Amino acid sequence: VLIVGGGLAGLATALALVRRRPDIHVVLMEKRPHLDHRGATFGLALNGQICLEEIAPLVLKELKEIGILMPSTGGYMLPWWKVRDALLKQVQAQHQIEVYLGCTIQSIESTGGTLEKDAPLKVSFDYSSSRTIEPQIFDVVIGADGVHSQMRNFLQLPPPVPTRTRVWRGSVDTLTHNQHFQDYPIGKMIGFGDRIIMSYFNFHSKLPGTTAWVFTCKNIHDDDDASTKTPLDWMQEYMATQSEEELKDSKYADVLTTLKNTHGPDDLTWSTEMAVVDLNTTENWG
């Protein structure tokens, strides 16, 4: 079995498969060459806990220990990368699962002639390093690679539709910077005009000094150079329209300091273009 995508869905699917069928071999491929510190926050609801209890009980135990319990729902709030790392640790401990990093699909061909036939698939890979992987035959290929799915392209399914929103996610060390964030509530959302929202998630009670953030810019126009702008660019552009008196509000300094002192400079150079797929207009899903 080939699983395309090394995020939470791909990792959990790999664990579920080998737990149910210990006799199968799973290849899990991820386009990023390094599974580094990424993401912001993740809500582990009751249905997710039931799922993990079945497929990865050790992961559930670990996440309950480091997550913040939300009494109103029985769920836990966690940093996204902590969930990913807990799943990854269990995946790496399974001898039936092989992980390819920095790898994408070059081509998929059916050994039966067309992709619609119920026949094994021949998959060729592109590797970001000098490593070479020979084409392999798989009985099943699973796309777990997000809304901008490479698998969707291979299957010629409808593309996602942009929502004119971009989101950046990261985390900041509040032991050395922005220590007053430790007194924030678990979640805090601040709006700047009608386009920008900065959200903070305070994990200090369980993970000292850890605050995750999500910077959202909505209603992006065609003439906005969205692909090259960073959160700092968007924020400074908005601040240029505000009065000196307004800019004295501490919320502005908090945003600028957070973005400048985030974990890993790469967090400021990537973003997610929010998009959706309208399943109601698609006849051939599944």
XYZ file of C-alpha atoms in Angstrom:
286
model
C 0.000 0.000 0.000
C 1.256 3.491 -0.887
C 0.097 6.461 1.210
C 0.744 9.884 -0.330
C 1.133 12.546 2.380
C 2.908 12.441 5.735
C 0.541 14.635 7.719
C -1.837 13.514 10.454
C -4.168 11.686 8.048
C -1.376 9.778 6.302
C 0.397 8.791 9.524
C -2.821 7.675 11.238
C -3.900 5.705 8.173
C -0.561 3.883 8.071
C -0.889 2.891 11.729
C -4.490 1.756 11.243
C -3.573 -0.440 8.272
C -0.720 -2.324 9.945
C -2.698 -2.735 13.159
C -5.569 -4.354 11.264
C -3.367 -6.177 8.726
C 0.113 -6.893 10.133
C 0.933 -8.868 6.976
C 0.925 -5.872 4.613
C 3.766 -3.523 3.684
C 3.098 0.230 3.683
C 5.152 2.947 1.960
C 4.373 6.433 3.271
C 5.756 9.304 1.179
C 5.960 13.003 2.061
C 7.050 15.819 -0.260
C 8.866 17.774 2.469
C 12.447 16.575 2.972
C 12.252 17.266 6.714
C 9.354 16.853 9.133
C 10.214 20.027 11.002
C 8.438 22.299 13.467
C 5.233 23.367 11.681
C 1.605 24.140 12.244
C -0.179 25.821 15.124
C -2.988 24.168 17.034
C -5.029 20.966 16.792
C -8.257 20.045 18.541
C -8.486 16.371 19.497
C -12.233 15.837 19.861
C -13.954 12.799 21.352
C -14.337 11.057 17.995
C -10.596 11.471 17.389
C -9.863 9.999 20.814
C -12.016 6.963 20.034
C -10.134 6.514 16.754
C -6.704 6.749 18.419
C -7.768 4.350 21.175
C -8.318 1.757 18.454
C -5.352 2.387 16.164
C -2.676 3.931 18.405
C -3.473 3.849 22.143
C 0.079 4.885 23.096
C -0.325 8.038 21.011
C -3.601 8.863 22.730
C -2.016 8.406 26.164
C 0.849 10.745 25.282
C -1.405 13.423 23.805
C -3.714 13.429 26.829
C -0.701 14.036 29.058
C 0.508 17.120 27.148
C -2.813 18.470 25.842
C -5.053 21.044 27.500
C -8.438 19.559 28.400
C -11.455 21.531 27.176
C -14.077 20.687 29.842
C -17.037 21.845 27.747
C -16.343 19.286 24.997
C -14.066 16.662 26.555
C -11.532 17.379 23.808
C -7.898 18.402 24.065
C -6.076 21.340 22.492
C -2.517 20.594 21.399
C 0.238 22.066 19.256
C -0.140 20.523 15.794
C 3.494 19.393 15.642
C 3.133 17.468 18.927
C 0.326 15.391 17.417
C 2.366 14.813 14.250
C 5.485 13.837 16.213
C 3.585 11.366 18.425
C 2.095 9.637 15.368
C 5.441 9.702 13.532
C 7.232 8.045 16.453
C 4.798 5.138 16.335
C 5.030 4.896 12.534
C 8.833 4.707 12.704
C 8.556 1.890 15.260
C 6.580 -0.327 12.839
C 8.764 -2.545 10.660
C 5.922 -2.870 8.108
C 6.004 0.885 7.348
C 8.673 2.503 5.168
C 8.864 6.329 5.077
C 10.120 8.304 2.042
C 10.820 12.012 2.733
C 11.388 14.609 0.019
C 9.496 12.435 -2.416
C 6.711 13.093 -4.921
C 4.940 10.980 -7.532
C 6.205 11.257 -11.080
C 3.612 8.998 -12.671
C 0.943 6.399 -11.935
C 0.075 3.693 -14.433
C -2.374 0.857 -14.126
C -0.965 -2.559 -14.889
C -4.430 -3.306 -16.285
C -4.424 -0.492 -18.826
C -6.502 2.310 -17.249
C -6.782 3.737 -13.745
C -10.454 2.763 -13.628
C -9.593 -0.936 -13.736
C -9.247 -2.843 -10.477
C -5.592 -3.678 -11.107
C -2.272 -3.010 -9.314
C -0.672 0.376 -9.969
C 2.878 1.079 -11.123
C 4.199 4.225 -9.408
C 7.327 6.187 -10.345
C 8.872 8.643 -7.885
C 10.754 11.947 -7.945
C 13.222 12.361 -5.092
C 14.575 15.701 -3.877
C 17.919 14.159 -2.904
C 20.357 12.137 -4.968
C 18.601 8.949 -3.899
C 16.963 6.949 -6.666
C 13.865 4.800 -6.160
C 12.886 2.324 -8.812
C 9.211 2.240 -9.881
C 7.135 0.014 -7.608
C 3.874 -1.908 -7.897
C 1.127 -1.216 -5.331
C -2.245 -2.864 -4.817
C -3.666 0.295 -3.231
C -2.680 3.974 -3.436
C -4.188 6.343 -0.849
C -4.185 10.125 -1.296
C -3.744 11.839 2.091
C -2.060 14.921 0.675
C -4.513 17.695 1.477
C -6.874 19.832 -0.552
C -4.140 20.654 -3.105
C -3.793 16.932 -3.700
C -1.353 15.549 -6.241
C -3.449 12.379 -6.306
C -6.517 14.399 -7.308
C -4.605 15.674 -10.319
C -3.602 12.162 -11.368
C -7.223 11.033 -11.112
C -8.358 14.099 -13.085
C -10.841 15.101 -10.401
C -12.089 18.699 -10.121
C -9.497 21.113 -8.706
C -10.012 22.932 -5.411
C -11.554 26.394 -5.531
C -9.591 29.195 -3.790
C -11.466 31.087 -1.057
C -9.264 34.223 -1.332
C -7.815 33.564 2.110
C -4.228 32.801 3.128
C -3.144 31.470 6.491
C 0.278 31.357 8.137
C 0.932 29.236 11.229
C 3.803 29.130 13.677
C 4.833 29.229 17.319
C 6.864 31.523 19.528
C 8.967 30.959 22.656
C 7.343 33.011 25.407
C 10.031 32.177 27.950
C 12.406 34.649 26.291
C 10.006 36.894 24.334
C 6.473 38.139 24.983
C 6.384 36.641 28.468
C 3.048 38.356 29.129
C 1.531 35.879 26.630
C 1.763 33.322 29.429
C -1.148 35.139 31.063
C -3.314 34.975 27.923
C -6.392 32.731 27.943
C -6.106 29.387 26.161
C -7.295 31.036 22.948
C -7.261 34.724 22.005
C -8.334 36.238 18.673
C -7.595 39.825 17.604
C -8.966 41.449 14.454
C -7.268 44.173 12.435
C -9.756 45.765 10.076
C -11.965 43.461 8.028
C -9.156 41.347 6.523
C -6.610 40.353 9.166
C -7.084 38.089 12.190
C -4.272 37.104 14.566
C -5.047 34.178 16.879
C -2.924 33.064 19.829
C -3.077 29.671 21.566
C -1.432 29.542 24.971
C -0.007 26.114 25.889
C 2.098 27.428 28.793
C 0.233 25.426 31.461
C 1.318 22.113 29.889
C 4.241 23.128 27.646
C 6.007 26.042 29.376
C 6.870 28.920 27.102
C 4.899 27.662 24.093
C 2.403 29.877 22.293
C 1.140 28.983 18.829
C -0.219 31.604 16.457
C -2.353 31.706 13.320
C -2.268 34.763 11.041
C -5.181 34.927 8.602
C -5.646 37.372 5.736
C -9.071 37.312 4.068
C -10.631 38.861 0.972
C -7.408 38.798 -1.051
C -7.858 40.562 -4.378
C -6.432 39.640 -7.747
C -4.080 42.644 -7.670
C -2.613 41.629 -4.293
C 0.808 40.020 -4.679
C -0.264 37.315 -2.252
C 2.288 34.691 -3.266
C 5.262 36.772 -2.100
C 3.847 38.695 0.856
C 4.701 37.618 4.394
C 2.520 38.241 7.464
C 4.819 41.152 8.315
C 4.116 42.690 4.910
C 0.363 42.400 5.359
C 0.538 43.766 8.911
C 2.755 46.709 8.069
C 0.565 47.571 5.077
C -2.457 47.719 7.376
C -0.615 49.702 10.068
C 0.292 52.356 7.499
C -3.422 53.230 7.335
C -3.797 53.706 11.103
C -3.283 56.790 13.268
C -0.340 57.212 15.628
C -2.740 57.066 18.564
C -4.217 53.748 17.383
C -0.762 52.226 16.896
C 0.027 52.779 20.596
C -2.228 49.814 21.372
C -0.053 46.924 22.582
C -1.740 44.493 20.192
C 0.352 45.866 17.330
C 3.655 45.416 19.144
C 2.589 41.901 20.140
C 1.959 40.876 16.526
C 5.212 42.333 15.203
C 7.305 40.836 17.996
C 5.634 37.436 17.602
C 6.263 37.277 13.874
C 9.889 38.388 14.236
C 10.670 35.863 16.982
C 8.795 32.816 15.770
C 10.275 29.310 15.854
C 12.224 28.869 12.635
C 12.530 31.661 10.044
C 10.927 29.404 7.435
C 7.601 29.817 9.231
C 7.402 33.335 7.785
C 7.998 32.250 4.208
C 5.244 29.684 3.663
C 1.501 29.907 3.767
C -1.600 27.887 3.030
C -4.005 29.091 0.379
C -7.379 28.093 1.745
C -9.480 26.204 -0.791
C -12.503 23.944 -0.890
C -13.851 21.148 -3.036
C -17.577 21.109 -3.710
C -18.482 17.435 -3.387
C -22.063 18.096 -4.476
C -20.942 18.917 -8.016
C -18.707 15.875 -8.361
C -20.129 12.619 -9.701
C -17.106 10.362 -9.605
C -15.798 10.551 -6.041
C -14.919 7.130 -4.726
